[in-house]
Each structure stands twice: as C-alpha cells, then as structure tokens.
PDB file of C-alpha atoms in Angstrom:
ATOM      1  CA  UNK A   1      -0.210 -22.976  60.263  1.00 43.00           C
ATOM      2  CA  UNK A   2      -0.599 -23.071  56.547  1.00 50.00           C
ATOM      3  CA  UNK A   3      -4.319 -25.056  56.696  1.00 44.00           C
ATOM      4  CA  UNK A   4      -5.404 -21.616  57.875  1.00 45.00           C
ATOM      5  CA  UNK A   5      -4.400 -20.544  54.557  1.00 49.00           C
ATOM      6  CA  UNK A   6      -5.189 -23.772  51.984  1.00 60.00           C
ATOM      7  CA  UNK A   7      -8.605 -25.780  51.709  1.00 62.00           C
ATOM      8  CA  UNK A   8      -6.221 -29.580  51.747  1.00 64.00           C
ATOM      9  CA  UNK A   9      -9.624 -30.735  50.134  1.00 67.00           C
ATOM     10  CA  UNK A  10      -8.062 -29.013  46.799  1.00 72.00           C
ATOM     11  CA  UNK A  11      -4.843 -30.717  46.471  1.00 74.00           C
ATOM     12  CA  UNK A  12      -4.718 -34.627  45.439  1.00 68.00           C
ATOM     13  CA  UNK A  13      -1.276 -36.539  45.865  1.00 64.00           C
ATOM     14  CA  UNK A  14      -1.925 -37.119  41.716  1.00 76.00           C
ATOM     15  CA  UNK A  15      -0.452 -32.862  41.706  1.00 92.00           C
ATOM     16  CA  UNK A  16       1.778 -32.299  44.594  1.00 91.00           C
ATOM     17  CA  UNK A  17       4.466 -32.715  42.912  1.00 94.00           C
ATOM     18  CA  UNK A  18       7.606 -32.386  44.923  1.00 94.00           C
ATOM     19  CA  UNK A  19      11.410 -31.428  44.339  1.00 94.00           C
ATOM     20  CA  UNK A  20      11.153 -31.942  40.752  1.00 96.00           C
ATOM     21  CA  UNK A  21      13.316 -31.420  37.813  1.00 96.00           C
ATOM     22  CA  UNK A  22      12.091 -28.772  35.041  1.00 97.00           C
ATOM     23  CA  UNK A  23      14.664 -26.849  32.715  1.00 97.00           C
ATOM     24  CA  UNK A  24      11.939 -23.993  32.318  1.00 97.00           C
ATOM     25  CA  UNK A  25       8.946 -22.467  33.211  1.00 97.00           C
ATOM     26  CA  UNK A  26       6.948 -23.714  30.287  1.00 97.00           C
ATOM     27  CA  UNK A  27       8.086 -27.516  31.217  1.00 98.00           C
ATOM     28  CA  UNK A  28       7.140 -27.100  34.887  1.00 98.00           C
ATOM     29  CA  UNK A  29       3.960 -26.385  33.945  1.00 98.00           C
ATOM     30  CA  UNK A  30       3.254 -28.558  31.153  1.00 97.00           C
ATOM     31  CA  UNK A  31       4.371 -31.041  33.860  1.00 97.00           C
ATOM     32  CA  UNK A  32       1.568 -29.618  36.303  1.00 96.00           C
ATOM     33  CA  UNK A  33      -1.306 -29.361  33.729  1.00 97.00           C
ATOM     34  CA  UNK A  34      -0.594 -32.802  32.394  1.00 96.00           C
ATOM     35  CA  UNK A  35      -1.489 -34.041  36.123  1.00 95.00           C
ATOM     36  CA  UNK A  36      -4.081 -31.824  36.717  1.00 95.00           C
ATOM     37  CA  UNK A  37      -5.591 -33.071  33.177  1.00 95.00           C
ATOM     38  CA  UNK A  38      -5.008 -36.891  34.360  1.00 94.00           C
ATOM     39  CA  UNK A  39      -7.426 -36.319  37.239  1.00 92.00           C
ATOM     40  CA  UNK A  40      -9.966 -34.736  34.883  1.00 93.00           C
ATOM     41  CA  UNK A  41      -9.155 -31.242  36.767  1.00 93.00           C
ATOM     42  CA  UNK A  42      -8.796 -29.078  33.956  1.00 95.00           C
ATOM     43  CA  UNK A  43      -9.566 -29.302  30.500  1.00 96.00           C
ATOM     44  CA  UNK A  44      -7.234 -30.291  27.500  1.00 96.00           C
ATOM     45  CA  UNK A  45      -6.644 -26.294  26.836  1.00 97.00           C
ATOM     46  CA  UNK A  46      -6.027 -25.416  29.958  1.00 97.00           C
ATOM     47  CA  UNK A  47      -2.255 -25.626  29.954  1.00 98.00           C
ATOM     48  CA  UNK A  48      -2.235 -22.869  26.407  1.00 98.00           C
ATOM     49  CA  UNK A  49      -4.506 -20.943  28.274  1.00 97.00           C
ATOM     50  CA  UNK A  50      -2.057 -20.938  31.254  1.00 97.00           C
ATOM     51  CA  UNK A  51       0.674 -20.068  28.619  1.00 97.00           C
ATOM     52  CA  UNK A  52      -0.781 -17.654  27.072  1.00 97.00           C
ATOM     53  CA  UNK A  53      -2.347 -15.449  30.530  1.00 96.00           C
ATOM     54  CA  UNK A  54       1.216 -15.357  31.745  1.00 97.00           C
ATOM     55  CA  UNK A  55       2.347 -13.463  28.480  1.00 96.00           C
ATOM     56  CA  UNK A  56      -0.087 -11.000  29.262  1.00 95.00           C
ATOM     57  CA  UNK A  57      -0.188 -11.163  33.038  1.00 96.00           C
ATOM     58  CA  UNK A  58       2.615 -12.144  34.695  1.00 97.00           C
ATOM     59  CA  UNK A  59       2.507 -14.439  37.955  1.00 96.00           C
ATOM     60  CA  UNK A  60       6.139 -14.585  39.468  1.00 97.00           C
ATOM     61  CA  UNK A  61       6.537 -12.939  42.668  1.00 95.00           C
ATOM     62  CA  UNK A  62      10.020 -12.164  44.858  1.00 94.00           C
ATOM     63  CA  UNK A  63       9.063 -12.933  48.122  1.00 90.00           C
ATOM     64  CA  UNK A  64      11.445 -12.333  51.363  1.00 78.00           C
ATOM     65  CA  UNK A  65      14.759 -14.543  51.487  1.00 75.00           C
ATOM     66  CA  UNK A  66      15.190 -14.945  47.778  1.00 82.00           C
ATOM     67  CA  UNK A  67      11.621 -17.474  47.782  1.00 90.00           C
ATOM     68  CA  UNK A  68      10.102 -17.138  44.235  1.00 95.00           C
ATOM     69  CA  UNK A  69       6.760 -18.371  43.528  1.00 96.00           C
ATOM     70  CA  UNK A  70       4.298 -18.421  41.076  1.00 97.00           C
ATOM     71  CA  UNK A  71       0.281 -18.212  41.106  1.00 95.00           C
ATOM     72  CA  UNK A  72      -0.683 -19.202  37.242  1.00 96.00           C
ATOM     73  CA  UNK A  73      -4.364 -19.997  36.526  1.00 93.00           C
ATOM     74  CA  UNK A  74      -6.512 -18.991  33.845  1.00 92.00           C
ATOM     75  CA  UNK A  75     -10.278 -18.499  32.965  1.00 90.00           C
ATOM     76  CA  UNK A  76     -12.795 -20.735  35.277  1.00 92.00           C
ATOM     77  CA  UNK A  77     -14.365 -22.252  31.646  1.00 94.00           C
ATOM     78  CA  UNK A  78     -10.713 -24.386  31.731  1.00 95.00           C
ATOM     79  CA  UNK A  79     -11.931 -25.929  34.800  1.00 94.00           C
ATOM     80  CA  UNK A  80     -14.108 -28.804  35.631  1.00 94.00           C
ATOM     81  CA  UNK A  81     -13.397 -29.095  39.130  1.00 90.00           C
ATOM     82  CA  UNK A  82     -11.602 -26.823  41.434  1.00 88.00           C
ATOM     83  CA  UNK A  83      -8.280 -28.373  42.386  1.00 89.00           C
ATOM     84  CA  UNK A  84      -4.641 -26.323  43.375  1.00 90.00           C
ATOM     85  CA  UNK A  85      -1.721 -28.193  41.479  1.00 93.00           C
ATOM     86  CA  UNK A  86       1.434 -28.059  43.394  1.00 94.00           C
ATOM     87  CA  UNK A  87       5.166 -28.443  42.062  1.00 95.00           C
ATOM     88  CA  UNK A  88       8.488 -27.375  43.984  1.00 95.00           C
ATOM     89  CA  UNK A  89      11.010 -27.179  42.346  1.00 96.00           C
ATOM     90  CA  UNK A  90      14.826 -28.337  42.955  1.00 95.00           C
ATOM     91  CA  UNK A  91      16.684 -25.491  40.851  1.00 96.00           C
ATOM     92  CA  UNK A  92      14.323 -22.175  40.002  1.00 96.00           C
ATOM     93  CA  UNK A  93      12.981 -21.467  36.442  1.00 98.00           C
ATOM     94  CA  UNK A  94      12.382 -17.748  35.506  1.00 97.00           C
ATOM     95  CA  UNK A  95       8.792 -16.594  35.422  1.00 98.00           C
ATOM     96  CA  UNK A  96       8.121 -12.813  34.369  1.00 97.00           C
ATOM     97  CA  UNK A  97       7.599 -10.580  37.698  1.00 97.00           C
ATOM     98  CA  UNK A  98       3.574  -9.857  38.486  1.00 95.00           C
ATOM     99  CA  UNK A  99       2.450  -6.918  38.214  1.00 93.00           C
ATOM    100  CA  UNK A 100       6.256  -5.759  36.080  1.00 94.00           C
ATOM    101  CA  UNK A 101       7.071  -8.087  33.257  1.00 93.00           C
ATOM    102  CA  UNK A 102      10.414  -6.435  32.843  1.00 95.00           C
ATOM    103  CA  UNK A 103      11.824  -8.074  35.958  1.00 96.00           C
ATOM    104  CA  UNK A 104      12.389 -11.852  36.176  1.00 96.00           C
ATOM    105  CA  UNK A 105      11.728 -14.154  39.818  1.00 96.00           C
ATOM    106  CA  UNK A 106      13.811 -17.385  40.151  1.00 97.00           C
ATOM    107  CA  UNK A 107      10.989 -19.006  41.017  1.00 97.00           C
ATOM    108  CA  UNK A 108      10.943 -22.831  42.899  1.00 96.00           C
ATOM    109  CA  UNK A 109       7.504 -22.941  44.233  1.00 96.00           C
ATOM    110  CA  UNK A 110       4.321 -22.719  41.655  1.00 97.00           C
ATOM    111  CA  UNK A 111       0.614 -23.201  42.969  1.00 94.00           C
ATOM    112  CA  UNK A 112      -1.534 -23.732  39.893  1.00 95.00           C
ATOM    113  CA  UNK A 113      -4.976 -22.628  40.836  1.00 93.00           C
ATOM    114  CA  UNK A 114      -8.249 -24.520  39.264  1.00 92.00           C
ATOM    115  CA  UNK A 115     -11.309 -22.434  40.479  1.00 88.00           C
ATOM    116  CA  UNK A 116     -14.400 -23.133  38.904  1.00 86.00           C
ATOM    117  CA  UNK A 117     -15.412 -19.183  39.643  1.00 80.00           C
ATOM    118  CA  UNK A 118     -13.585 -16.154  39.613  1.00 75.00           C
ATOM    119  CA  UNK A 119     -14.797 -15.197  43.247  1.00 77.00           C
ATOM    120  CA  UNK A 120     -12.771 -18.787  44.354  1.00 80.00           C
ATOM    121  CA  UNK A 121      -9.806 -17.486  42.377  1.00 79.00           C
ATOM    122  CA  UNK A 122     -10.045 -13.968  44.208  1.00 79.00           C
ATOM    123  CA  UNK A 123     -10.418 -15.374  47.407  1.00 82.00           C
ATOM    124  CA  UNK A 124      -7.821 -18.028  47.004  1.00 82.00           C
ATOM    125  CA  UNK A 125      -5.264 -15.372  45.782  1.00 82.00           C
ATOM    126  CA  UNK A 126      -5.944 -13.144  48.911  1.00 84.00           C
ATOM    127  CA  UNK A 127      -5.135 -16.579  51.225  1.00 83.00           C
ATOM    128  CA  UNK A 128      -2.127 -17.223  48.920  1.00 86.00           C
ATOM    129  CA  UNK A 129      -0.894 -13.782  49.697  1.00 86.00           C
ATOM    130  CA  UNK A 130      -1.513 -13.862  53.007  1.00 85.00           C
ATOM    131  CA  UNK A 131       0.768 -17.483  53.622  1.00 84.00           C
ATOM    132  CA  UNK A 132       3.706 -15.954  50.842  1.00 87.00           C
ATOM    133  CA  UNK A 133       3.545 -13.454  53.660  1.00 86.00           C
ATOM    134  CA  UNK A 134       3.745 -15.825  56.629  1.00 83.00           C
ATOM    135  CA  UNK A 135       7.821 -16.147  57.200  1.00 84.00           C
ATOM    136  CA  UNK A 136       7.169 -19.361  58.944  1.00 84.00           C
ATOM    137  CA  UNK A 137       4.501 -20.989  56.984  1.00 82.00           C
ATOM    138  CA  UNK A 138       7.228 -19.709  53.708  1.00 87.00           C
ATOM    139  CA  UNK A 139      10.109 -21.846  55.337  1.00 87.00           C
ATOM    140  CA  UNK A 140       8.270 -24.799  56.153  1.00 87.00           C
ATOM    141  CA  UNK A 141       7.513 -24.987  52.701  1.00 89.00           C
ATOM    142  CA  UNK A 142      10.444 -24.206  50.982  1.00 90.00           C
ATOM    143  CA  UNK A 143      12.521 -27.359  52.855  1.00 91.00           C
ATOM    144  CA  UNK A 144      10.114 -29.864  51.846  1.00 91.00           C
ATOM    145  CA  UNK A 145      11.554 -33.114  49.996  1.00 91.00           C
ATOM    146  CA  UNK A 146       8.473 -35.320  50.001  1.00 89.00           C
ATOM    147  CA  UNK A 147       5.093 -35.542  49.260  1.00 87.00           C
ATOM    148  CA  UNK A 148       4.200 -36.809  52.758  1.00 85.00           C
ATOM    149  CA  UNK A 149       5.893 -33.597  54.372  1.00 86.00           C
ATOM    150  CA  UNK A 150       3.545 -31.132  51.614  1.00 84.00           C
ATOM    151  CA  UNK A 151       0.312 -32.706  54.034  1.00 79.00           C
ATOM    152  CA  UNK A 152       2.048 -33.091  57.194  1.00 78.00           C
ATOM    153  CA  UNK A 153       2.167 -29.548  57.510  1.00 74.00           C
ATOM    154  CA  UNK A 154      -1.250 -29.266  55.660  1.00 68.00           C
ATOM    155  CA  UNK A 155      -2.063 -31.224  58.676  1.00 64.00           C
TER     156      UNK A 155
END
C-alpha cells in the first residue's frame, strides 16, 4: 500500500494537484511552487532554486511501463515546513534523466519534496524509490483523475 511508503501528514489538498494541464516542465512546477508558497510551505525562492538544482542535477526518472516521474527539491533553507507537493500530469513534459542529463523522461508524475533537513530528504528519497519500484502501488497512481482518489489510496 503506498502509506507504507508516504507520511499523508505531508501532503495538503492546497498541492495535490491532479490531471493537470502544463506545456513544460518549468510551468508544472511553477504551478507546484506557487501552491506550495500559498500554504507558506516554501519560501518565495524556492521555485529558482528548484530551477536551477535541476540544471545541475537532474530529477527525471524512466520507470517500468513507460511511467516518468520526477523528485525535484532543493536546499532545506527554502523550506519552512516540510510538505510533498504533488501534480500528475495529463500529457508528459520532458525533464532531463537523473543521474544522465543527456537522456530525456516523459515525465507525468512529479513529487516536489519540502524537507526541512537533508536527513528527511534522504530518507524520503529512499521511500520514493522504494514505491517507483512497487508495480502496483505505480499503477494505482498513474490512473488517478481526482484529488479524492490521490488519499483514498493514501488511505
């Protein structure tokens, strides 16, 4: 089940934000960060700072079935209170592949993680991994329409 994976404490319904439009990866998560900003999540820099760690390290991964998704986040000084924004996405935007920039993922799922200390980032990534992983938990998510589906299964 994907609680095992996710804290549902650190999502709000103000950033699970589901089967939206966004033409690229820089307006998906301007969308995110503006949400995460309206709930006093993040700071007013923390969407450049997203911006500018994904030039330098990437946060697309190809996962099994053709399921892109994306882990951006950024320094813990860009956070005032730990929070995971959510957005699906109904056509894929192109991030830049982790860990090889040269190679592009058609990503529709991005998890925007606001961790007020790197050891909650590091941990959080490792539970991430471990649910992009989990076939089932990975197709659950991917046919969600609605908000109220997101924390049924969170449920």
């Amino acid at each position: 089940m994907i609680i095992l994976y996710l804290n549902k404490k650190l999502f709000s319904e103000q950033v699970v934000l589901i089967n939206q439009n966004a033409s690229s990866q820089e307006k998906a998560l301007r969308f995110v960060c503006s949400e995460l900003e309206k709930t006093d999540a993040v700071t007013s820099d923390f969407f450049q700072a997203i911006i500018e760690r994904e030039k330098v390290y990437p946060t697309g991964l190809s996962l099994s079935r053709n399921i892109g998704v994306a882990i951006p986040h950024t320094d813990p000084d860009k956070v005032k209170k730990s929070q995971i924004g959510f957005i699906s996405l109904k056509n894929p935007v192109k991030f830049k592949q982790m860990g090889d920039a040269s190679q592009e993922v058609k990503v529709t799922m991005i998890f925007v993680l606001c961790l007020k200390s790197s050891n909650d980032q590091l941990d959080m990534l490792q539970k991430l991994m471990q649910m992009f992983n989990d076939e089932d938990a990975m197709n659950k998510l991917i046919k969600i329409r609605k908000q109220e589906e997101f924390y049924q299964i969170l449920e």
